[in-house]
Every structure is written in C-alpha cells, then in structure tokens.
Amino acid sequence: MTELLQYVANGLVSGGIYAIVAVGFITIYNVSKVINLAQGEFLMLGGMVTVALIGMNLPYGLAALLAILAVTVIGIIMQKYIIAYVKKANPISLIILTIGISTLIRGIASFIWGKDAFSLAPITTNEPISFGGVTIATQSVWILAAVLIVLLLLWYLMEKTILGKKINACSINPMAARLMGISPTKMSMLAFAISGATGAIAGIVIAPLNVTSYDIGVLLGIKGFSAAILGGLGNPLGAAVAAFLLGIVESLGAGYVSSGMKDAIAFLVLIGMLLVKPSGLFGERSVGKGGL
Amino acid sequence: MEKAILKVDNITARYGPVEVLHGITMQVNEGEIVSLLGANGAGKTTLLNCICGLHSAKQGKIWFRDTDITGIPAELVVPRGMAHVPERRQIFSTLTVEDNLWLGASHRMPKTSKKEIAKEMQTVYERFPILAERKWQLGGTLSGGQQQMLAIGRALLSRPQLLLLDEPSLGLAPLIAKEILTIVQEIRSQWGTTVLLVEQNARAALAISDRAYVLSTGEVMLEGTAEEISNDPRVQSAYLGHSHKAV
C-alpha cells in the first residue's frame, strides 16, 4: 500500500509537468491550429537559461524570473517572425516548421552550453519530506504547487476574463472574432507568450529534480503532446487530467514492471487508449448548429 | 445635402483570378437605411466584406466618416464604429449568450467600464427578452431567429454608427424574418444607427429602406430611393415578382 502511494506521488509530480506542457500545446493549438512541437524546448530553455544566469552570479529568483521573461519573448518572436510570417501555409507545413524551430533551438543550446548536463539547486532544501511512509523530495512539493498555480491562473484567465474570452473567440470562429475587433494574430502571439512562460516555469521547477541539458525538451515535449492528444486535443482540462494519469501510469509501470520500461509503458497506454477512443478521453465539444 | 457616413468609390475585388466586383460606387448617408439588392452571386456579400475590411479591395477607395479605411483590416475598422453582422450570423456557438454579448463590447474595454457595458447589455436584453431568458445557454443551441437576434445584439454592443447586416432573414421562418426587419427599423430610431442592409427578400427590405442599390454581376445596375426602385419595371420583374412574363 505504501509502495502504491509512493508511486502515485511520484507520478503526480511528473504528471504535473506533462500537464503544463500539454496545456501549452492546447493554448496554442486552439487559437492558431498549430501544434507547436517546439513546446518542449521552452522547458529546456527555462531550466538552462536559469542555470546560465545563476552562473553569472545572479540571485536564484531573479535568474528564474529573467529566464521566464526570455522564453516568453522567444515564444512571441517565434509567432511573430516565423509562424505569422508564413500564415498562408497549411497547418501541416506549420507543424513541420515548428519541428525545424525546435531542432534549431536545440542546436543553438548545445552550441552555447555544450552537451553536458547541468544541475540546479532546489528552491528550498534537499531534505525529503515523508508522511505515512511516502517520501518525496521537497522540490516535488514546489513542483506540484507551481503546476497547480499555473493551471489555476490559466483557468482563471481563459474562463473568467475578457481577454480569455477573446482568445476563446478566436479559436471558435476567427472571422467573427475579427468582426468583434479582436485580432487573431495578436491572440495567437499571446498564446505563444503564455505557452513560453508556463513552459519555462515548468522547466525551472523540474530542473533540480532531474538534471537539465540541451536535449531534455524532446521527451518532455512528446509526453506533454501525448497527454494533450489523450485528453482530446482542444480541451485544456481534459489534457491536464490526462497528463496526471499519464504520469501515474508511467510511475506505476516503472515501479511494478521495470523502470527501463517507463516510457514504453506510457506510450503503450496512449496507443491502446487511442485505439479504443480515437477522439481522446475528453474529445472536443461540439454544440448544436454552430451558427446555422 | 446629407452627410455621407460611408463612401465607396469605384472598388473592384477579386477571388484569386476572378474579378467579382467591377467598380462599385455607392454612398450611405447618416441616419439612412440603405438596401443592397441583387441575385445570388451579384457580389453583395463581397461588397460588405470589402467595406468592413474582411476582404481587401483590389482597387478603389472606401471612406468611413471622412477617413480613408481602404485596406484596413476588419479588427481595426470595427472599433472605429462599424459593426458587421455577417452572413449566417457567425455567433460563437460554444460560448454562452452572455459571453457572446460581452465579446461584442470587448474592443471598447477597458476604456468603457464593465458596469457601463453591463447597463447597455440590459437594454439589449430588454429589447430581446428571449436572450435574457437564455443568457446561460450556449449560442449554438439557440434557434435560427434567436441566433440572429444574438448576432444583432452583439453588434449593437460595439456601439456602431454604421451597422452592416448581411441577409439577416436568411433561413428564418417568414414571421421571424419580418420581426427581424422590424428590429432593424427600431435600431435606427432608437439608437440612431445608420444601416446598410443586404437582403434576398427585396420587397421586405425596400419597405423599411430609404434608398437602395441593385447589384448585378458585380456592378451597380440601379440606384434610387426605395420607392423609385420598387416601381422600376426591371426590379419588379426580376426581384419583386409582379410580372411573370419577363425574366
């Protein structure tokens, strides 16, 4: 029983990170119909830039803040000068373009920082916390707290503010949104900025638990993408739930089967699930006549 | 001489290599209801889309309230005081009625306070009680006529000086269609909004219009007061169905 709880706790932590990546995918996808396969690089950059800035003797908090800002700006640049620039391209070309961008970012990162792994000190202490026989790193608590705060803020933004409604409007009907004076291009830029910022936060909080290096974005990106698909692409809440499930399944697999099989088990579950329910666990909503 | 709120000067428009508007010149004066009539494919919707900036005209100029708005995209034209209720309404079907209305006013925020807009929303709800009744329902679950009311209400919340309406009675039962046109009249008298109306139902449109333009294959075939147009034999035979001899 304790063992099970331990695995679930571990799963929640990695699931939380996947959730941020998945919600990042969906935020961009909903507004621009682009699947941004460079999403994982946002995490890598968040961690690596923080490490680099701390190396330049900046205090932890400031370094993290600057890293988040930097990645946000990179997200904006990516949308403004690459994605929006080739607006007429079809979504498939845009997706391939994002693969190119991700390779480019990875290349630049390995050029600047080399191929070594770096570690980042935990936000507070290395001491693990244990309750009821379950032991988790203090950093894991920080991760979960950060994830929950990010997800709550995003939920609030999208559901409760006019800005969120504008972003939603662009994803539902871009033409009608323009007639409300909303610019889909601007909203898409905002989506990239949000994904950049949240991705960077995830990358920073997870760095102390694992090591960070130029290529950690690949697997994290794929896991987050899987969660986004599993949740039914288009539905942030579904994606978050799916991400936590993915994290837990993965952790159970690693614990009860074999830790070497961790990733394989996660993807097996994904494939199995999609065979049974191709629209994902929580497929896109569609209502009535959709405007006639 | 009346003051023009909208001037369209010799514009042409194309979809790919096909030119669909061949030099349209027209004008809407402040406080008028002007109808754009014509058969399917005459270019009415394209003309409206050019005016509001959804489609960019190839040549010619468009003036709105003495400003040249040619080539300015829709999202920047709308905040200048022009609202467009597009063909097939285009409401946000997965958002609630209330959210649809908020979005109509969204470009005026935060300049206009939330409270102020909520007050205006109340007047819209008073005019369309059915929307108030269903304010928490998703837009897509409304009937066609209710969706049209929602689309009009949403446009009104952007406080337009000029309202473009593209076939508001399309696909509606005759009684509802009639009600929608009555609403158009009321909008003008209550809010002082100028209206440019595209309608298939020429007779009904002319009944509430001051003037009208008849488009035919991308050109202005005829223009005049509603009365002149109604009495024109060509219009009568083609659109009003008074005579069945001519086509």
Short mmCIF file of N, CA, C and O in Angstrom, two decimals, chain B residues 20 104 108 127-129 147 158 168 173 192 202 211 236:
data_model
loop_
_atom_site.label_atom_id
_atom_site.label_comp_id
_atom_site.label_asym_id
_atom_site.label_seq_id
_atom_site.Cartn_x
_atom_site.Cartn_y
_atom_site.Cartn_z
N VAL B 20 -14.89 39.82 -59.03
CA VAL B 20 -16.32 39.69 -58.73
C VAL B 20 -17.00 41.05 -58.56
O VAL B 20 -18.21 41.14 -58.66
N GLY B 104 -18.98 41.26 -28.04
CA GLY B 104 -19.35 42.38 -28.90
C GLY B 104 -18.81 43.69 -28.37
O GLY B 104 -18.40 44.57 -29.13
N ARG B 108 -14.22 47.76 -26.67
CA ARG B 108 -14.40 49.06 -26.00
C ARG B 108 -13.87 49.02 -24.58
O ARG B 108 -13.88 50.03 -23.88
N ARG B 127 -34.72 44.60 -25.12
CA ARG B 127 -35.24 44.54 -26.49
C ARG B 127 -35.43 43.10 -26.94
O ARG B 127 -36.34 42.78 -27.68
N PHE B 128 -34.52 42.21 -26.49
CA PHE B 128 -34.62 40.80 -26.87
C PHE B 128 -34.78 39.94 -25.61
O PHE B 128 -33.83 39.30 -25.16
N PRO B 129 -35.99 39.92 -25.04
CA PRO B 129 -36.19 39.21 -23.76
C PRO B 129 -35.79 37.73 -23.86
O PRO B 129 -35.35 37.14 -22.88
N GLN B 147 -30.55 33.20 -32.80
CA GLN B 147 -29.15 33.44 -33.12
C GLN B 147 -28.99 34.77 -33.85
O GLN B 147 -28.03 35.51 -33.62
N SER B 158 -21.21 46.93 -29.74
CA SER B 158 -19.96 47.60 -30.13
C SER B 158 -20.25 49.07 -30.41
O SER B 158 -19.39 49.80 -30.87
N PRO B 168 -30.05 39.19 -42.90
CA PRO B 168 -30.48 38.81 -41.54
C PRO B 168 -31.66 37.85 -41.54
O PRO B 168 -31.85 37.14 -40.56
N ALA B 173 -38.07 31.56 -40.58
CA ALA B 173 -39.49 31.48 -40.90
C ALA B 173 -39.99 32.88 -41.22
O ALA B 173 -39.50 33.86 -40.65
N GLY B 192 -30.26 55.56 -33.43
CA GLY B 192 -29.77 56.47 -34.46
C GLY B 192 -28.70 55.85 -35.34
O GLY B 192 -27.89 56.55 -35.95
N ALA B 202 -36.38 41.28 -51.43
CA ALA B 202 -36.30 42.68 -51.86
C ALA B 202 -37.51 43.49 -51.40
O ALA B 202 -37.36 44.61 -50.93
N ARG B 211 -33.23 54.22 -49.26
CA ARG B 211 -32.70 54.12 -50.62
C ARG B 211 -32.21 52.70 -50.84
O ARG B 211 -32.12 51.91 -49.91
N GLN B 236 -39.10 45.04 -60.62
CA GLN B 236 -40.36 44.32 -60.37
C GLN B 236 -40.33 42.95 -61.01
O GLN B 236 -40.69 41.96 -60.37
#
